């Protein structure tokens, strides 16, 4: 678990467990061979005996043809005649098993225990219990049998596999393969490879090479599962591709098998391929393959549950609606009998996480509590409950819950305390988080823990505590791993930290100790001299005598090649300076710098050299002493003011009071009307006058209209 100080989370986050599909395991059924015996009561007549004999012949013929329904009817007729016939009862049990009526068959066995003794019917009884998922009862029946036949051993191996007792199961199948000679050798090898794959996947056991050849697609598939358990993903993918080719080849030889049947058989192989792609980080390709398998609607509920779970792990806290739909596939009937305990546990974990991320607090708590009751030692249910409390802003309760679990399970205390410290950091209590981290004894000296603590104490400006953490870590390595790379690295980091925060004397003592351990370390000596130069210059001079000479430290470097290299920041110019200048440099004359000529400033156009310039020319016009402001007089001869059509230019001419010879508007009585002069006769009344410039303006408007063309705007 990685603890990151710079970015604390408000609640712990968890990985979504993803599951591999289960290995291929072949199942054996009871033999269809019927007992062809005759039975009957002692008082039966010749006709009754003939009838029973014919019924037995019918039972035998139907058994050989595989018609167990008709055989069962004949057996029942025999039992009507002789209800305690052991052979007939045995045949009835076999017929019921072949027809899939396991409960009824087991009921017949339990009802006639006196007739059907354990040494006669042990295999059939154990097989019925196995098929009814009563695995513990089946194990007891097998172990209580008086004689361990090959059939019972085969069933015993499958029972042990279902109980996840893989070591015992492996021993059973190896014994069977070694001591059996029949037509079921291929099936036994398949089951043996399934056990090896389960050990590799769930128990992380490195399997031994048993020399199993991948002759069938089941063997190739199981070999791929084993490689996945060893994290050899590329090799596993090649084995799966080989299994796919073998499967297509073997099924295509049967004319009755359709393409849909082949795809259904390949579903588990494709599911394992998608799982490998998901582990490799190719989530889009894996998701596409998962969805293709779901569209096929395979009958294997275990495979569907695994694929649905893995899709949920890809969605995580996104696409929640799709995840809720996929959860229903994990709740199908019979899933608990198809998957291992770890697979079922991972599915339940993901359900709880999904409930938490969909804000279903009660459902999340219920699932987490159930998981904790099933696996009290498991850490993840407690973490889920703590995360849910954090989402509800109940950090104190979350820390109390984690502390209680840590007290009950000291072996898990380190992981719990890391989570508690993370919650303290989220609350802003960095110092308390440091105290919790320093209480983890097995991690106190780890470089990652030391780095985190120093960073956190520096953030709180507690330099003394940070130096104390570094000192304790250095002491641990000095005692258990002296002069190791981690030890020397911690000393250097401690020196740099002390120098950075002004603890020069402490840094000098650490550097002297480091230099004593390795006197040939020039880097440490240089750092020590640099530190002494800040405190004691004389001591720095004395130590500088231990530095090697410049000749011994010189490196043979081709400067020209270095400058002309591809990554050089400086490239010498091809066009060099004249040789004369180089000679002057060698003689020590130095370079003569040329002075730049100053450009003459521009003079105004009306500049007169005879007239002295205005001393106030740099001031704004308003600030000059001779500024008098603008004249605010009314503008004369303005058009557009006054009455409409009036002009200021002709107003004085039209004023009759200002003219000397203005005639009266009407003749006075007794006077003679004078003849109008030329000036008065040509005068235009005011209302008929036009403003000055009106004609010119109108003419310009007409010209503008003409420029626009015909019909233009």
XYZ file of C-alpha atoms in Angstrom:
713
model
C 0.000 0.000 0.000
C 1.433 3.357 -0.993
C 0.938 6.299 1.336
C 0.935 9.664 -0.403
C 1.187 12.753 1.730
C 0.855 15.370 -0.951
C -2.639 14.323 -1.991
C -4.693 12.827 0.855
C -8.040 11.248 0.086
C -11.258 11.880 1.967
C -11.945 8.138 2.138
C -9.933 4.985 1.450
C -10.190 3.628 -2.083
C -10.003 -0.040 -2.912
C -9.126 -2.157 -5.916
C -12.039 -3.881 -7.588
C -11.192 -7.616 -7.550
C -11.360 -9.198 -10.989
C -11.765 -12.919 -11.487
C -10.448 -15.513 -13.930
C -12.924 -18.044 -15.328
C -12.716 -21.461 -13.621
C -10.602 -24.311 -15.029
C -12.272 -27.041 -17.068
C -13.277 -30.064 -14.991
C -14.884 -33.160 -16.448
C -17.527 -35.008 -14.452
C -18.193 -38.761 -14.349
C -21.664 -40.264 -14.066
C -22.641 -43.726 -12.822
C -22.389 -46.547 -15.260
C -25.497 -47.217 -17.317
C -24.915 -50.937 -17.050
C -27.964 -52.700 -15.661
C -28.088 -55.887 -13.664
C -29.896 -58.509 -15.699
C -30.907 -60.589 -12.731
C -34.337 -62.073 -12.028
C -36.221 -61.843 -8.821
C -39.575 -62.634 -7.440
C -41.481 -63.944 -4.468
C -41.307 -67.606 -3.541
C -45.039 -68.031 -3.986
C -45.186 -66.722 -7.514
C -46.528 -69.017 -10.159
C -45.048 -69.929 -13.535
C -46.981 -67.168 -15.255
C -45.699 -64.601 -12.713
C -42.131 -65.768 -13.152
C -42.418 -65.503 -16.920
C -43.814 -62.000 -16.559
C -40.922 -60.900 -14.311
C -38.392 -62.443 -16.691
C -39.846 -60.543 -19.626
C -39.752 -57.332 -17.574
C -36.088 -57.895 -16.789
C -35.389 -58.443 -20.461
C -37.127 -55.141 -21.201
C -35.078 -53.368 -18.522
C -31.829 -54.748 -19.899
C -32.695 -53.835 -23.504
C -33.773 -50.267 -22.580
C -30.650 -49.804 -20.477
C -28.394 -50.773 -23.375
C -30.292 -48.390 -25.687
C -30.152 -45.544 -23.161
C -33.920 -45.365 -22.799
C -33.971 -45.064 -19.033
C -37.522 -43.733 -18.901
C -38.980 -46.996 -20.242
C -36.515 -48.994 -18.155
C -37.797 -47.217 -15.041
C -41.383 -48.176 -15.869
C -40.400 -51.841 -16.189
C -38.443 -51.706 -12.915
C -41.454 -50.236 -11.131
C -43.601 -53.140 -12.408
C -41.043 -55.556 -11.038
C -41.107 -53.794 -7.678
C -44.884 -54.104 -7.593
C -44.405 -57.823 -7.710
C -41.383 -57.861 -5.364
C -40.988 -54.595 -3.501
C -37.798 -55.570 -1.626
C -35.847 -56.853 -4.629
C -32.350 -55.376 -4.088
C -31.397 -55.610 -7.764
C -34.603 -53.883 -8.880
C -34.135 -51.126 -6.330
C -30.537 -50.649 -7.468
C -31.659 -50.442 -11.081
C -34.348 -47.943 -10.145
C -31.754 -45.713 -8.469
C -29.533 -45.849 -11.584
C -32.485 -45.004 -13.859
C -33.442 -42.033 -11.692
C -29.829 -40.772 -11.691
C -29.595 -41.088 -15.477
C -32.831 -39.127 -15.798
C -31.511 -36.410 -13.462
C -33.895 -37.175 -10.586
C -31.221 -37.054 -7.877
C -33.538 -36.207 -4.982
C -35.879 -39.084 -5.783
C -32.961 -41.460 -6.166
C -31.534 -40.424 -2.819
C -34.965 -40.828 -1.245
C -35.167 -44.425 -2.538
C -31.707 -45.135 -1.090
C -32.569 -43.672 2.318
C -35.924 -45.469 2.399
C -34.475 -48.929 1.725
C -31.354 -48.811 3.828
C -31.807 -52.402 4.982
C -31.868 -53.754 1.444
C -29.493 -51.235 -0.176
C -26.491 -51.459 2.108
C -23.597 -48.985 1.986
C -21.211 -51.453 0.334
C -23.724 -51.936 -2.526
C -25.016 -48.420 -3.107
C -22.185 -46.197 -1.738
C -21.169 -44.774 -5.113
C -24.723 -43.930 -6.222
C -25.549 -42.316 -2.886
C -22.359 -40.213 -2.880
C -22.964 -39.205 -6.492
C -26.518 -38.023 -5.723
C -25.241 -35.996 -2.782
C -22.485 -34.536 -4.961
C -24.950 -33.487 -7.673
C -27.279 -32.002 -5.051
C -24.293 -29.913 -3.820
C -24.210 -31.704 -0.478
C -20.454 -31.982 -0.718
C -19.699 -32.681 2.940
C -22.258 -35.512 3.012
C -20.773 -36.976 -0.158
C -17.319 -36.936 1.428
C -18.603 -38.791 4.499
C -20.352 -41.396 2.310
C -17.175 -42.039 0.301
C -14.987 -42.276 3.375
C -17.514 -44.660 5.026
C -17.527 -47.112 2.114
C -16.081 -50.521 2.903
C -14.269 -50.812 -0.420
C -12.662 -47.951 -2.379
C -13.400 -48.758 -6.008
C -12.068 -46.782 -8.974
C -15.484 -45.155 -9.363
C -15.412 -43.938 -5.783
C -11.854 -42.630 -6.221
C -12.913 -40.665 -9.289
C -15.791 -39.153 -7.358
C -13.562 -38.607 -4.341
C -11.213 -36.497 -6.462
C -14.061 -34.292 -7.673
C -15.415 -33.873 -4.142
C -11.991 -32.789 -2.914
C -11.762 -30.307 -5.798
C -15.115 -28.766 -4.844
C -13.931 -28.549 -1.218
C -10.781 -26.760 -2.501
C -8.490 -29.356 -0.951
C -6.197 -29.228 -3.935
C -3.190 -31.098 -2.494
C -5.277 -34.151 -1.583
C -7.089 -33.957 -4.909
C -3.798 -33.881 -6.812
C -2.610 -36.990 -5.004
C -5.860 -38.857 -5.859
C -5.642 -38.087 -9.580
C -1.951 -38.968 -9.802
C -2.711 -42.321 -8.194
C -5.619 -42.916 -10.572
C -3.557 -42.119 -13.676
C -0.740 -44.362 -12.462
C -2.931 -47.382 -11.646
C -5.791 -47.198 -14.180
C -5.975 -48.572 -17.691
C -9.219 -47.685 -19.402
C -10.759 -45.221 -21.821
C -10.953 -42.360 -19.284
C -7.260 -41.442 -19.169
C -7.804 -38.211 -21.125
C -10.530 -37.101 -18.690
C -8.267 -37.807 -15.709
C -5.439 -35.744 -17.229
C -7.884 -32.917 -17.824
C -8.960 -32.982 -14.190
C -5.347 -33.194 -13.051
C -4.480 -30.079 -15.081
C -7.529 -28.318 -13.594
C -6.208 -29.002 -10.086
C -2.778 -27.605 -11.024
C -4.405 -24.491 -12.485
C -6.459 -23.969 -9.319
C -3.361 -24.276 -7.135
C -1.514 -21.765 -9.285
C -4.426 -19.299 -9.319
C -5.744 -19.421 -5.762
C -2.849 -20.696 -3.672
C -0.053 -19.081 -5.727
C 1.804 -22.393 -5.838
C 4.412 -22.810 -8.562
C 3.279 -26.045 -10.247
C 5.616 -28.873 -11.049
C 5.936 -30.013 -14.628
C 3.934 -33.238 -14.930
C 4.567 -33.592 -18.657
C 0.941 -33.130 -19.693
C 0.728 -32.639 -23.444
C -1.778 -30.073 -24.718
C -3.472 -32.593 -26.985
C -7.032 -31.313 -26.392
C -8.496 -27.856 -26.054
C -9.389 -28.551 -22.410
C -5.733 -29.299 -21.603
C -4.583 -26.165 -23.450
C -7.166 -24.072 -21.628
C -6.120 -25.410 -18.202
C -2.454 -24.837 -19.056
C -3.329 -21.221 -19.872
C -5.107 -20.862 -16.513
C -1.989 -22.130 -14.761
C 0.185 -19.614 -16.652
C -2.175 -16.786 -15.693
C -1.751 -17.741 -12.043
C 2.016 -17.375 -12.519
C 1.550 -13.953 -14.214
C 2.962 -15.282 -17.512
C 0.267 -13.549 -19.495
C 1.782 -13.586 -22.980
C 2.407 -17.343 -22.829
C -1.109 -17.837 -21.472
C -2.587 -15.950 -24.418
C -0.728 -18.215 -26.860
C -2.087 -21.306 -25.076
C -5.624 -19.902 -25.277
C -5.250 -19.270 -28.997
C -4.073 -22.868 -29.396
C -7.080 -24.048 -27.355
C -9.427 -22.068 -29.606
C -7.958 -23.637 -32.734
C -8.196 -27.150 -31.270
C -11.777 -26.551 -30.161
C -12.881 -25.365 -33.602
C -11.081 -28.244 -35.251
C -12.573 -30.949 -33.001
C -16.136 -29.589 -33.076
C -16.195 -28.884 -36.808
C -15.659 -32.593 -37.481
C -19.134 -33.261 -36.078
C -21.745 -32.452 -38.734
C -24.474 -31.964 -36.123
C -22.605 -29.102 -34.386
C -23.586 -25.635 -35.600
C -21.523 -22.439 -35.549
C -23.586 -21.226 -32.605
C -22.679 -24.372 -30.670
C -18.999 -23.780 -31.400
C -19.206 -20.153 -30.224
C -20.971 -21.281 -27.054
C -18.195 -23.779 -26.368
C -15.552 -21.111 -27.046
C -17.177 -18.655 -24.616
C -15.068 -19.720 -21.634
C -11.863 -19.484 -23.711
C -12.784 -16.003 -24.904
C -13.631 -15.039 -21.328
C -10.130 -16.010 -20.220
C -8.665 -14.007 -23.130
C -10.638 -10.949 -22.046
C -9.384 -11.437 -18.476
C -5.771 -11.406 -19.696
C -6.410 -8.273 -21.765
C -7.874 -6.600 -18.702
C -4.837 -7.525 -16.624
C -2.602 -6.057 -19.342
C -4.529 -2.777 -19.236
C -6.393 -3.181 -22.549
C -9.750 -2.483 -20.926
C -11.575 -1.399 -24.080
C -10.749 -4.627 -25.926
C -11.563 -6.683 -22.831
C -14.921 -4.935 -22.396
C -15.824 -5.551 -26.040
C -15.033 -9.262 -25.690
C -16.999 -9.523 -22.429
C -20.071 -7.990 -24.043
C -19.833 -10.376 -27.003
C -19.915 -13.337 -24.610
C -22.941 -11.962 -22.757
C -24.815 -11.561 -26.060
C -24.345 -15.286 -26.700
C -26.294 -15.994 -23.463
C -24.188 -18.984 -22.349
C -25.827 -21.507 -20.027
C -22.871 -21.516 -17.610
C -24.052 -19.216 -14.795
C -20.565 -19.266 -13.261
C -18.996 -17.868 -16.413
C -21.682 -15.173 -16.675
C -21.152 -14.172 -13.049
C -17.388 -13.843 -13.532
C -17.795 -11.755 -16.705
C -20.393 -9.501 -15.074
C -18.085 -8.973 -12.090
C -15.157 -8.062 -14.342
C -17.275 -5.551 -16.278
C -18.159 -3.924 -12.950
C -14.443 -3.664 -12.159
C -13.887 -1.853 -15.464
C -16.779 0.546 -14.815
C -15.708 1.164 -11.185
C -17.544 4.252 -9.931
C -18.511 5.264 -13.480
C -21.379 3.944 -15.632
C -23.201 2.877 -12.482
C -26.451 2.055 -14.300
C -24.706 -0.625 -16.391
C -23.022 -2.010 -13.272
C -26.375 -2.367 -11.513
C -27.676 -4.409 -14.443
C -24.593 -6.630 -14.394
C -24.956 -7.307 -10.656
C -28.135 -9.245 -11.388
C -26.081 -11.810 -13.325
C -23.967 -12.465 -10.231
C -27.119 -13.289 -8.245
C -28.257 -16.102 -10.541
C -29.322 -19.401 -9.000
C -26.527 -21.922 -8.625
C -23.628 -19.446 -8.888
C -22.402 -20.341 -5.403
C -21.842 -23.941 -6.543
C -19.917 -23.000 -9.695
C -17.280 -20.665 -8.291
C -14.589 -20.921 -5.665
C -14.834 -19.242 -2.275
C -12.377 -16.522 -3.278
C -14.346 -15.771 -6.431
C -17.589 -15.485 -4.497
C -15.897 -13.317 -1.891
C -14.530 -10.968 -4.562
C -18.005 -10.619 -6.083
C -19.461 -9.716 -2.673
C -16.711 -7.141 -2.144
C -17.561 -5.505 -5.445
C -21.252 -5.456 -4.562
C -20.455 -3.601 -1.345
C -18.212 -1.132 -3.182
C -20.888 -0.530 -5.812
C -23.456 0.105 -3.074
C -21.092 2.612 -1.483
C -20.456 4.500 -4.728
C -24.188 4.567 -5.526
C -24.926 6.108 -2.099
C -26.782 3.020 -0.830
C -25.408 3.349 2.679
C -27.625 0.747 4.369
C -26.993 -1.839 1.652
C -23.249 -1.171 1.831
C -23.174 -1.615 5.608
C -25.250 -4.787 5.369
C -22.963 -6.387 2.771
C -19.788 -5.322 4.577
C -21.061 -6.683 7.900
C -21.989 -9.973 6.247
C -18.525 -10.240 4.720
C -16.895 -9.485 8.051
C -18.926 -12.177 9.807
C -17.929 -14.708 7.122
C -14.247 -13.704 7.196
C -13.479 -11.974 10.520
C -9.760 -11.835 9.730
C -10.231 -10.154 6.336
C -9.292 -6.482 6.146
C -11.350 -5.291 3.192
C -14.837 -5.396 4.824
C -13.578 -3.160 7.639
C -12.043 -0.744 5.141
C -15.322 -0.575 3.223
C -17.233 0.234 6.415
C -14.675 2.911 7.317
C -14.931 4.403 3.830
C -18.719 4.539 4.101
C -18.420 6.346 7.437
C -16.014 8.826 5.863
C -18.490 9.512 3.075
C -20.998 10.319 5.808
C -18.457 12.726 7.406
C -18.061 10.467 10.456
C -14.268 10.325 10.509
C -14.047 9.774 14.259
C -16.219 6.635 14.115
C -14.206 5.377 11.150
C -10.940 5.740 13.086
C -12.468 4.008 16.143
C -13.604 1.098 13.958
C -10.149 0.739 12.437
C -8.464 0.939 15.840
C -10.729 -1.799 17.210
C -9.861 -4.089 14.289
C -6.145 -3.349 14.726
C -6.343 -4.336 18.397
C -8.102 -7.616 17.534
C -5.754 -8.471 14.653
C -2.221 -7.221 15.411
C -0.872 -8.871 12.253
C -2.983 -6.439 10.162
C -2.135 -3.389 12.307
C 0.299 -1.889 9.795
C -2.267 -1.603 6.995
C -4.926 -0.348 9.400
C -2.654 2.332 10.847
C -1.726 3.550 7.373
C -5.412 4.053 6.669
C -5.926 5.779 10.021
C -3.049 8.157 9.265
C -4.580 8.901 5.895
C -7.861 9.832 7.560
C -6.023 12.067 10.033
C -4.329 13.870 7.168
C -7.713 14.306 5.496
C -8.962 15.943 8.698
C -5.946 18.256 8.763
C -4.369 16.614 11.830
C -0.950 16.053 10.284
C 0.894 15.799 13.612
C -1.460 13.059 14.854
C -0.998 11.255 11.552
C 2.773 11.354 12.117
C 2.362 9.864 15.586
C 0.320 6.985 14.135
C 2.874 6.350 11.398
C 5.777 6.336 13.848
C 3.968 3.675 15.896
C 4.306 1.155 13.017
C 7.504 -0.547 14.152
C 8.080 -2.683 11.051
C 7.924 0.338 8.729
C 9.667 3.053 10.763
C 13.050 2.590 9.074
C 11.730 2.175 5.515
C 12.894 4.943 3.141
C 9.329 5.604 1.998
C 8.068 6.009 5.557
C 11.030 8.226 6.496
C 10.419 10.405 3.458
C 6.709 10.737 4.274
C 7.360 11.646 7.902
C 10.042 14.218 7.037
C 7.741 15.783 4.458
C 4.829 15.971 6.895
C 6.937 17.390 9.752
C 8.438 19.952 7.362
C 4.925 20.957 6.381
C 4.165 21.519 10.072
C 7.523 23.339 10.485
C 8.583 20.821 13.130
C 12.213 20.517 12.030
C 13.404 18.858 15.256
C 10.977 15.945 14.851
C 11.974 15.543 11.201
C 15.673 15.367 12.154
C 14.802 12.876 14.901
C 13.074 10.606 12.363
C 16.150 10.717 10.127
C 18.464 10.001 13.072
C 16.427 6.969 14.185
C 16.431 5.527 10.685
C 20.209 6.045 10.354
C 20.771 4.312 13.708
C 18.699 1.303 12.592
C 20.698 0.889 9.389
C 23.949 1.483 11.288
C 23.071 -1.480 13.510
C 21.533 -3.933 11.016
C 22.707 -2.873 7.541
C 25.840 -0.721 7.927
C 27.354 0.838 4.798
C 24.414 -0.317 2.694
C 23.291 1.962 -0.165
C 20.149 2.883 1.773
C 22.194 3.745 4.858
C 24.540 6.071 2.952
C 21.639 7.609 1.072
C 19.821 8.402 4.329
C 22.945 10.082 5.748
C 23.264 12.273 2.643
C 19.612 13.226 2.780
C 19.941 14.063 6.475
C 22.954 16.287 5.733
C 21.143 18.125 2.956
C 18.083 18.591 5.150
C 20.145 19.997 8.037
C 22.072 22.355 5.768
C 18.836 23.543 4.237
C 17.416 24.428 7.652
C 20.585 26.001 9.097
C 21.767 23.079 11.246
C 25.355 23.354 10.000
C 27.181 21.824 12.981
C 24.961 18.732 12.981
C 25.411 18.382 9.232
C 29.210 18.656 9.599
C 29.284 15.839 12.179
C 27.263 13.587 9.838
C 29.551 14.420 6.921
C 32.670 13.651 8.969
C 31.204 10.282 9.919
C 30.365 9.593 6.298
C 33.842 10.622 5.139
C 35.502 8.394 7.717
C 33.606 5.407 6.349
C 34.819 6.157 2.835
C 37.863 8.474 2.718
C 38.123 8.144 -1.074
C 34.715 9.709 -1.608
C 35.577 13.070 -3.156
C 31.948 14.131 -3.303
C 31.529 13.783 0.471
C 34.816 15.621 1.087
C 33.762 18.496 -1.160
C 30.427 18.716 0.657
C 32.247 18.715 4.014
C 34.589 21.522 2.890
C 31.598 23.514 1.647
C 29.876 23.102 5.024
C 33.024 24.084 6.982
C 33.462 27.174 4.813
C 30.234 28.504 6.324
C 31.444 27.912 9.906
C 35.239 27.581 10.086
C 37.264 28.794 7.122
C 40.604 27.551 8.480
C 39.267 24.045 8.885
C 37.936 24.182 5.318
C 41.441 25.121 4.064
C 42.996 22.232 5.966
C 40.518 19.760 4.551
C 40.937 21.143 1.033
C 44.495 19.746 1.066
C 42.971 16.257 0.920
C 41.360 17.031 -2.415
C 43.109 15.479 -5.413
C 45.040 17.751 -7.742
C 43.414 19.225 -10.815
C 45.674 17.126 -13.061
C 44.413 13.865 -11.638
C 40.809 15.071 -11.834
C 41.062 16.307 -15.431
C 39.037 14.397 -17.909
C 40.194 13.663 -21.432
C 37.497 15.453 -23.361
C 37.625 16.521 -27.000
C 36.285 20.054 -26.686
C 35.805 20.545 -30.428
C 33.839 17.326 -30.742
C 31.777 18.263 -27.701
C 30.936 21.713 -29.061
C 30.049 20.350 -32.491
C 27.888 17.569 -31.055
C 24.164 17.402 -31.757
C 23.096 18.434 -28.262
C 25.626 21.261 -27.760
C 24.109 24.550 -26.670
C 27.040 26.564 -28.083
C 28.351 26.082 -31.603
C 31.507 27.856 -32.705
C 30.952 30.193 -35.644
C 32.756 29.262 -38.834
C 33.635 32.856 -39.745
C 36.290 33.794 -37.221
C 37.785 37.195 -36.516
C 40.849 38.404 -38.493
C 44.208 37.092 -37.421
C 45.431 40.616 -36.627
C 42.879 40.973 -33.825
C 43.842 37.575 -32.419
C 47.489 38.634 -32.354
C 46.552 41.829 -30.518
C 44.696 39.746 -27.917
C 47.727 37.524 -27.427
C 49.984 40.554 -26.974
C 47.629 41.888 -24.318
C 46.588 44.993 -26.209
C 42.923 44.171 -25.691
C 40.007 44.841 -27.908
C 39.224 48.368 -29.014
C 35.544 48.968 -28.642
C 33.973 51.056 -31.371
C 31.709 53.855 -30.170
C 28.329 54.048 -31.802
C 27.500 57.323 -33.549
C 24.652 59.211 -32.012
C 21.924 60.139 -34.447
C 20.899 63.807 -34.620
C 17.474 64.508 -33.307
C 14.757 65.730 -35.673
C 13.896 69.460 -35.559
C 10.449 70.937 -36.174
C 9.650 72.281 -39.658
C 9.193 75.883 -38.466
C 12.450 75.826 -36.489
C 14.308 79.142 -36.546
C 17.844 78.950 -35.127
C 17.870 82.726 -34.518
C 14.881 82.570 -32.202
C 15.303 81.135 -28.747
C 13.024 78.147 -28.137
C 10.130 78.453 -25.765
C 11.315 77.348 -22.291
C 7.816 76.129 -21.463
C 7.530 73.993 -24.597
C 7.705 70.763 -22.576
C 4.670 71.684 -20.481
C 1.115 71.009 -21.558
C -0.632 73.996 -23.103
C -2.944 74.446 -20.137
C -0.028 74.661 -17.700
C 1.865 77.354 -19.619
C 1.935 80.855 -18.157
C 0.649 82.535 -21.290
C -2.354 80.264 -21.758
C -5.602 82.234 -21.562
C -8.078 79.586 -22.370
C -10.432 79.228 -25.314
C -12.708 82.098 -26.405
C -16.280 81.161 -25.759
C -18.057 83.434 -28.290
C -21.177 82.571 -30.214
C -20.484 81.449 -33.705
C -21.964 83.699 -36.302
C -23.508 82.776 -39.571
C -24.722 79.456 -38.183
C -27.423 77.734 -40.132
C -30.158 75.837 -38.496
C -30.785 78.028 -35.439
C -33.803 80.200 -35.064
C -36.997 79.900 -37.064
C -37.160 77.462 -39.966
C -35.799 79.040 -43.160
C -34.176 82.057 -41.429
C -30.569 83.084 -42.151
C -28.360 85.200 -39.955
C -26.554 86.784 -42.923
C -29.704 88.414 -44.316
C -31.343 89.266 -40.979
C -29.941 92.821 -40.908
C -31.058 93.461 -44.450
C -34.558 92.299 -43.661
C -34.791 94.497 -40.552
C -36.951 97.449 -41.764
C -36.064 99.567 -38.751
C -32.376 99.608 -39.746
C -32.914 100.834 -43.354
C -33.072 104.649 -43.902
C -35.302 104.655 -46.940
C -37.725 101.965 -46.109
C -41.185 102.909 -47.469
C -44.245 102.461 -45.336
C -46.148 99.288 -45.765
C -49.244 101.250 -46.765
C -49.590 104.844 -48.269
C -50.610 107.584 -45.910
C -53.614 109.622 -46.792
C -52.791 112.731 -48.723
C -49.479 111.526 -50.053
C -48.410 110.399 -53.480
C -47.114 106.856 -53.842
C -43.473 106.916 -54.838
C -42.137 104.777 -57.637
C -40.279 101.800 -56.263
C -36.565 101.724 -56.803
C -34.700 98.851 -58.389
C -33.362 97.615 -55.051
C -36.726 97.437 -53.417
C -38.494 95.981 -56.413
C -36.131 92.956 -56.533
C -36.387 92.133 -52.805
C -37.663 88.617 -51.887
C -39.968 88.164 -48.907
C -38.492 86.262 -45.935
C -40.797 83.241 -46.249
C -39.751 82.806 -49.889
C -36.028 82.924 -49.135
C -33.875 79.771 -49.094
C -31.006 79.197 -46.705
C -27.508 79.866 -47.941
C -25.902 76.763 -49.443
C -29.235 74.905 -49.707
C -29.021 74.642 -53.503
C -25.467 73.328 -53.403
C -26.423 70.740 -50.826
C -29.353 69.562 -52.914
C -27.137 69.318 -55.983
C -24.627 67.125 -54.159
C -27.391 64.793 -52.973
C -28.592 64.370 -56.560
C -25.059 63.552 -57.702
C -24.791 60.863 -54.997
C -28.036 59.301 -56.158
C -26.764 59.174 -59.743
C -23.603 57.346 -58.667
C -25.678 54.540 -57.219
C -27.101 53.651 -60.651
C -30.630 52.881 -61.610
C -32.734 51.534 -58.833
C -29.751 51.646 -56.434
C -29.918 52.465 -52.782
